[in-house]
Amino acid sequence: MIKLFKQGETVQKLCSNCSLQALCMPVGLNGNEMAQLDAVIRQSRRLKKGEYLFRAGEAFTSLFAVRTGFFKTTVMSQDGRDQVTGFFMSGELLGMDGICSHTHSCHGIALEDSEVCELPFGNLEEAGERFPSLQTHFYKLMSQEIVRDQGIMLMLGNMRAEERLAAFLINLSQRLNQRGFAANDFILRMSREEIGSYLGLKLETVSRTLSKFQQEGWIKVDHKHIQLLDPEALKTLIANCSQAL
Amino acid sequence: MIKLFKQGETVQKLCSNCSLQALCMPVGLNGNEMAQLDAVIRQSRRLKKGEYLFRAGEAFTSLFAVRTGFFKTTVMSQDGRDQVTGFFMSGELLGMDGICSHTHSCHGIALEDSEVCELPFGNLEEAGERFPSLQTHFYKLMSQEIVRDQGIMLMLGNMRAEERLAAFLINLSQRLNQRGFAANDFILRMSREEIGSYLGLKLETVSRTLSKFQQEGWIKVDHKHIQLLDPEALKTLIANCSQAL
DNA sequence: CGCAACCTTGATTCTGATCAATAAAGGTGG
DNA sequence: CCACCTTTATTGATCAGAATCAAGGTTGCG
């Protein structure tokens, strides 16, 4: 892969010509308003696989929108173990947990070489005052995050290992599909251990359950390459859990 | 108990003389601004134990601040089971999950006779435009909810039954204490089953674990009356899980 | 090429769920 | 106000699902 930019180098990017606009900030601004929105974004930043976008405990100043790539967020427990609280792909927003205390409460980590837009929170607040539709949209984004978390709680509290993994695969499939990728043939960007951490399972259980799904003929597993052969079977598995993930 | 108001009867209440102001909307407004904030609140509403404040699927129009009493929120799964996603006491805000889809995604249910302030979301948005400090505070409240949810995820994903229950008791104790109640002597407003649902445990496990804590001499259990005899022991139990609840 | 990280699979253990029986509390109506 | 019934809680016995322990295999990075 040809590297056009050095690691960490920043490039000005504009919302007004971003293809993710519809996912990220679908607020129906006119041309002039959109130009003002461009001023919200400080810069675009590139990260290499494994690099931290922000760390728990760091001062919070900005939200980050994923432009390309893949991220996870993790919360740390004192004894060193940490739990994955979310996976983020293009058009999704990270860092909203930091607003309440001006401090990030989780780590944000790139799972592959990635690029994000930095949205300084002060700029966002200011822009929100000028554009009520932006304001409203931002409320919705935060609310969406709360609803997403509720779904995870439901999963962690009520579902069995197979149901959790099925919900995970279906959710991933749908989000990829929304972004124009194949719904039933994709590469996992995270390890079995990270999946397990997110689902409240051990990596062995994740591995075993994937193998079981393959034996059932529902999926094909080739390391990180997953094919959903019978997505309906997976959906049936989680049918008795609404808000699934 | 003497009923001063019929069920559902509404009474105008004002933020400007509410004792919960510091918990609910601590935004340092001056007298004039506070008077305008009063206009945000539509009404105070009384609910009897067991009554629904809102139902999943209902149109979202307002947030609710608990004035007195105790609430739970639950998300429904298709097969009828539901999971408790939170308990709410005075000064806490319910309903933020409804913003993103204009529809409540969970039920809000009174666990005892209670009183809430209704905050029509439209009024809030409007007031936020006029008072940036209110705006900022509202962002913080939503962010706080996200952080709270992260803690629950950590609990559901990583902690064992004893740790979960210890975290639950300590959290309850601290929140009661913040409101001027005894930290180590309180009445549970929810059933064992509701605790279990919240913690991802079965009611028998909750009961057994409480009994065990009592045998250890850490707490005294008399049905819903709980005394923390050795809160430090409980805190030690959860010491290896930071963000605990 | 070699080492480290990651994955798979098997054997065993353990935590918490399930099944079951009893007891106590709270609400209802006579 | 009391008796009854429903709901809620406790405790025991057994079971199942996932964790843990363990070994071997694969991948991919340096």
mmCIF file of C-alpha atoms in Angstrom, chain B residues 24-220:
data_model
loop_
_atom_site.group_PDB
_atom_site.id
_atom_site.type_symbol
_atom_site.label_atom_id
_atom_site.label_comp_id
_atom_site.label_asym_id
_atom_site.label_seq_id
_atom_site.Cartn_x
_atom_site.Cartn_y
_atom_site.Cartn_z
ATOM 1 C CA CYS B 24 -30.978 18.223 38.469
ATOM 2 C CA MET B 25 -29.936 21.427 36.721
ATOM 3 C CA PRO B 26 -26.904 22.856 38.497
ATOM 4 C CA VAL B 27 -26.130 25.463 35.901
ATOM 5 C CA GLY B 28 -25.594 28.706 37.793
ATOM 6 C CA LEU B 29 -28.354 30.749 36.238
ATOM 7 C CA ASN B 30 -29.192 34.113 37.696
ATOM 8 C CA GLY B 31 -32.665 34.926 39.026
ATOM 9 C CA ASN B 32 -34.020 36.164 35.751
ATOM 10 C CA GLU B 33 -32.682 33.239 33.784
ATOM 11 C CA MET B 34 -34.025 30.818 36.350
ATOM 12 C CA ALA B 35 -37.455 32.310 35.929
ATOM 13 C CA GLN B 36 -37.233 31.497 32.240
ATOM 14 C CA LEU B 37 -36.181 27.977 33.054
ATOM 15 C CA ASP B 38 -39.387 27.597 35.042
ATOM 16 C CA ALA B 39 -41.196 28.006 31.755
ATOM 17 C CA VAL B 40 -39.548 24.836 30.460
ATOM 18 C CA ILE B 41 -41.390 22.666 32.929
ATOM 19 C CA ARG B 42 -44.856 21.866 31.899
ATOM 20 C CA GLN B 43 -46.155 20.275 35.001
ATOM 21 C CA SER B 44 -45.554 18.050 37.908
ATOM 22 C CA ARG B 45 -47.209 14.661 37.741
ATOM 23 C CA ARG B 46 -47.966 12.149 40.450
ATOM 24 C CA LEU B 47 -47.858 8.424 39.865
ATOM 25 C CA LYS B 48 -48.892 5.540 42.035
ATOM 26 C CA LYS B 49 -46.696 2.515 42.621
ATOM 27 C CA GLY B 50 -46.663 0.345 39.525
ATOM 28 C CA GLU B 51 -47.922 3.062 37.202
ATOM 29 C CA TYR B 52 -46.196 3.605 33.845
ATOM 30 C CA LEU B 53 -44.593 6.992 33.282
ATOM 31 C CA PHE B 54 -44.079 6.066 29.631
ATOM 32 C CA ARG B 55 -44.107 2.897 27.584
ATOM 33 C CA ALA B 56 -41.710 1.575 24.959
ATOM 34 C CA GLY B 57 -43.106 2.423 21.545
ATOM 35 C CA GLU B 58 -44.983 5.493 22.754
ATOM 36 C CA ALA B 59 -44.249 8.809 21.094
ATOM 37 C CA PHE B 60 -41.495 10.690 22.891
ATOM 38 C CA THR B 61 -42.279 14.271 23.765
ATOM 39 C CA SER B 62 -40.762 14.913 27.179
ATOM 40 C CA LEU B 63 -38.033 14.015 29.565
ATOM 41 C CA PHE B 64 -38.953 13.444 33.192
ATOM 42 C CA ALA B 65 -37.044 14.467 36.291
ATOM 43 C CA VAL B 66 -37.809 12.464 39.404
ATOM 44 C CA ARG B 67 -38.960 14.799 42.159
ATOM 45 C CA THR B 68 -39.857 12.207 44.767
ATOM 46 C CA GLY B 69 -40.120 8.437 44.651
ATOM 47 C CA PHE B 70 -38.343 5.758 42.697
ATOM 48 C CA PHE B 71 -38.472 4.458 39.120
ATOM 49 C CA LYS B 72 -37.126 1.658 36.979
ATOM 50 C CA THR B 73 -36.671 1.505 33.229
ATOM 51 C CA THR B 74 -37.044 -1.784 31.383
ATOM 52 C CA VAL B 75 -36.463 -2.883 27.805
ATOM 53 C CA MET B 76 -38.769 -5.521 26.403
ATOM 54 C CA SER B 77 -37.726 -8.570 24.434
ATOM 55 C CA GLN B 78 -40.172 -10.055 21.971
ATOM 56 C CA ASP B 79 -40.876 -13.154 24.013
ATOM 57 C CA GLY B 80 -42.214 -11.112 26.902
ATOM 58 C CA ARG B 81 -39.268 -11.136 29.245
ATOM 59 C CA ASP B 82 -37.863 -7.742 30.016
ATOM 60 C CA GLN B 83 -34.667 -6.477 31.491
ATOM 61 C CA VAL B 84 -34.307 -3.642 33.956
ATOM 62 C CA THR B 85 -31.835 -1.110 32.552
ATOM 63 C CA GLY B 86 -31.814 1.359 35.406
ATOM 64 C CA PHE B 87 -33.167 2.568 38.715
ATOM 65 C CA PHE B 88 -33.835 6.281 39.162
ATOM 66 C CA MET B 89 -34.218 8.372 42.289
ATOM 67 C CA SER B 90 -34.878 12.037 42.999
ATOM 68 C CA GLY B 91 -33.039 14.502 40.795
ATOM 69 C CA GLU B 92 -32.377 11.919 38.081
ATOM 70 C CA LEU B 93 -33.587 12.191 34.506
ATOM 71 C CA LEU B 94 -35.516 9.542 32.544
ATOM 72 C CA GLY B 95 -36.318 9.255 28.878
ATOM 73 C CA MET B 96 -33.189 10.368 27.039
ATOM 74 C CA ASP B 97 -33.287 7.193 24.952
ATOM 75 C CA GLY B 98 -36.406 8.512 23.225
ATOM 76 C CA ILE B 99 -34.765 11.491 21.564
ATOM 77 C CA CYS B 100 -33.152 9.659 18.668
ATOM 78 C CA SER B 101 -36.302 8.085 17.258
ATOM 79 C CA HIS B 102 -39.001 10.273 18.789
ATOM 80 C CA THR B 103 -40.169 7.049 20.409
ATOM 81 C CA HIS B 104 -39.472 5.685 23.853
ATOM 82 C CA SER B 105 -37.301 2.599 23.632
ATOM 83 C CA CYS B 106 -38.012 1.456 27.177
ATOM 84 C CA HIS B 107 -40.739 1.514 29.783
ATOM 85 C CA GLY B 108 -40.510 3.911 32.722
ATOM 86 C CA ILE B 109 -42.336 2.540 35.754
ATOM 87 C CA ALA B 110 -42.845 3.916 39.276
ATOM 88 C CA LEU B 111 -41.642 1.543 41.994
ATOM 89 C CA GLU B 112 -43.420 3.567 44.691
ATOM 90 C CA ASP B 113 -45.809 6.496 44.770
ATOM 91 C CA SER B 114 -43.788 9.168 43.018
ATOM 92 C CA GLU B 115 -43.780 12.619 41.555
ATOM 93 C CA VAL B 116 -41.999 13.800 38.433
ATOM 94 C CA CYS B 117 -41.418 17.067 36.605
ATOM 95 C CA GLU B 118 -42.251 16.868 32.941
ATOM 96 C CA LEU B 119 -39.739 18.635 30.692
ATOM 97 C CA PRO B 120 -41.131 18.901 27.160
ATOM 98 C CA PHE B 121 -38.149 18.310 24.922
ATOM 99 C CA GLY B 122 -39.079 21.133 22.574
ATOM 100 C CA ASN B 123 -39.016 23.593 25.464
ATOM 101 C CA LEU B 124 -35.649 22.245 26.536
ATOM 102 C CA GLU B 125 -34.166 22.682 23.092
ATOM 103 C CA GLU B 126 -35.471 26.208 22.948
ATOM 104 C CA ALA B 127 -34.165 27.097 26.393
ATOM 105 C CA GLY B 128 -30.832 25.551 25.469
ATOM 106 C CA GLU B 129 -30.517 27.958 22.580
ATOM 107 C CA ARG B 130 -31.022 30.895 24.892
ATOM 108 C CA PHE B 131 -28.818 29.650 27.749
ATOM 109 C CA PRO B 132 -25.587 28.045 26.629
ATOM 110 C CA SER B 133 -24.886 26.923 30.185
ATOM 111 C CA LEU B 134 -28.132 24.964 30.176
ATOM 112 C CA GLN B 135 -27.236 23.518 26.800
ATOM 113 C CA THR B 136 -23.860 22.432 28.062
ATOM 114 C CA HIS B 137 -25.373 20.934 31.171
ATOM 115 C CA PHE B 138 -27.804 18.954 29.133
ATOM 116 C CA TYR B 139 -24.998 17.517 27.020
ATOM 117 C CA LYS B 140 -23.322 16.519 30.233
ATOM 118 C CA LEU B 141 -26.415 14.743 31.494
ATOM 119 C CA MET B 142 -26.645 12.688 28.330
ATOM 120 C CA SER B 143 -22.950 11.937 28.446
ATOM 121 C CA GLN B 144 -23.297 10.891 32.074
ATOM 122 C CA GLU B 145 -25.954 8.419 31.040
ATOM 123 C CA ILE B 146 -23.542 6.956 28.478
ATOM 124 C CA VAL B 147 -20.839 6.599 31.115
ATOM 125 C CA ARG B 148 -23.306 5.004 33.506
ATOM 126 C CA ASP B 149 -24.213 2.489 30.827
ATOM 127 C CA GLN B 150 -20.532 1.708 30.222
ATOM 128 C CA GLY B 151 -20.232 0.853 33.902
ATOM 129 C CA ILE B 152 -23.189 -1.490 33.688
ATOM 130 C CA MET B 153 -21.689 -3.167 30.642
ATOM 131 C CA LEU B 154 -18.448 -3.674 32.526
ATOM 132 C CA MET B 155 -20.409 -5.202 35.365
ATOM 133 C CA LEU B 156 -22.490 -7.492 33.177
ATOM 134 C CA GLY B 157 -19.530 -8.538 31.089
ATOM 135 C CA ASN B 158 -16.830 -9.058 33.687
ATOM 136 C CA MET B 159 -18.092 -9.365 37.229
ATOM 137 C CA ARG B 160 -19.244 -12.394 39.195
ATOM 138 C CA ALA B 161 -22.528 -12.530 41.082
ATOM 139 C CA GLU B 162 -21.066 -11.384 44.400
ATOM 140 C CA GLU B 163 -19.216 -8.513 42.806
ATOM 141 C CA ARG B 164 -22.310 -7.367 40.969
ATOM 142 C CA LEU B 165 -24.436 -7.318 44.067
ATOM 143 C CA ALA B 166 -21.759 -5.563 46.093
ATOM 144 C CA ALA B 167 -21.443 -2.925 43.375
ATOM 145 C CA PHE B 168 -25.200 -2.532 43.328
ATOM 146 C CA LEU B 169 -25.460 -2.007 47.082
ATOM 147 C CA ILE B 170 -22.549 0.416 47.214
ATOM 148 C CA ASN B 171 -23.928 2.423 44.312
ATOM 149 C CA LEU B 172 -27.364 2.623 45.904
ATOM 150 C CA SER B 173 -25.829 3.605 49.213
ATOM 151 C CA GLN B 174 -23.816 6.422 47.643
ATOM 152 C CA ARG B 175 -26.707 7.833 45.699
ATOM 153 C CA LEU B 176 -28.958 7.789 48.757
ATOM 154 C CA ASN B 177 -26.249 9.459 50.767
ATOM 155 C CA GLN B 178 -25.904 12.237 48.176
ATOM 156 C CA ARG B 179 -29.592 12.940 48.746
ATOM 157 C CA GLY B 180 -29.229 13.233 52.489
ATOM 158 C CA PHE B 181 -30.421 9.742 53.407
ATOM 159 C CA ALA B 182 -28.547 7.266 55.568
ATOM 160 C CA ALA B 183 -25.830 5.555 53.541
ATOM 161 C CA ASN B 184 -25.858 2.315 55.501
ATOM 162 C CA ASP B 185 -29.493 1.747 56.356
ATOM 163 C CA PHE B 186 -32.108 1.802 53.622
ATOM 164 C CA ILE B 187 -35.186 0.185 52.150
ATOM 165 C CA LEU B 188 -34.982 -1.461 48.764
ATOM 166 C CA ARG B 189 -37.753 -0.197 46.527
ATOM 167 C CA MET B 190 -37.396 -3.047 44.073
ATOM 168 C CA SER B 191 -37.931 -6.801 44.278
ATOM 169 C CA ARG B 192 -35.217 -9.446 44.180
ATOM 170 C CA GLU B 193 -36.347 -10.254 40.693
ATOM 171 C CA GLU B 194 -35.893 -6.656 39.549
ATOM 172 C CA ILE B 195 -32.439 -6.521 41.116
ATOM 173 C CA GLY B 196 -31.596 -9.761 39.363
ATOM 174 C CA SER B 197 -32.860 -8.507 36.042
ATOM 175 C CA TYR B 198 -30.738 -5.381 36.376
ATOM 176 C CA LEU B 199 -27.643 -7.369 37.363
ATOM 177 C CA GLY B 200 -28.094 -10.187 34.856
ATOM 178 C CA LEU B 201 -28.798 -12.717 37.612
ATOM 179 C CA LYS B 202 -31.764 -14.834 38.638
ATOM 180 C CA LEU B 203 -33.713 -13.854 41.713
ATOM 181 C CA GLU B 204 -32.582 -16.978 43.574
ATOM 182 C CA THR B 205 -28.977 -15.963 43.050
ATOM 183 C CA VAL B 206 -29.702 -12.473 44.385
ATOM 184 C CA SER B 207 -31.378 -13.925 47.447
ATOM 185 C CA ARG B 208 -28.605 -16.423 48.050
ATOM 186 C CA THR B 209 -25.900 -13.808 47.652
ATOM 187 C CA LEU B 210 -27.607 -11.420 50.065
ATOM 188 C CA SER B 211 -27.833 -14.292 52.560
ATOM 189 C CA LYS B 212 -24.162 -14.986 52.075
ATOM 190 C CA PHE B 213 -23.222 -11.336 52.667
ATOM 191 C CA GLN B 214 -25.266 -11.501 55.862
ATOM 192 C CA GLN B 215 -23.513 -14.670 57.014
ATOM 193 C CA GLU B 216 -20.199 -12.924 56.421
ATOM 194 C CA GLY B 217 -21.431 -10.164 58.721
ATOM 195 C CA TRP B 218 -21.139 -7.556 55.971
ATOM 196 C CA ILE B 219 -24.817 -6.633 55.814
ATOM 197 C CA LYS B 220 -28.070 -7.218 57.677
#
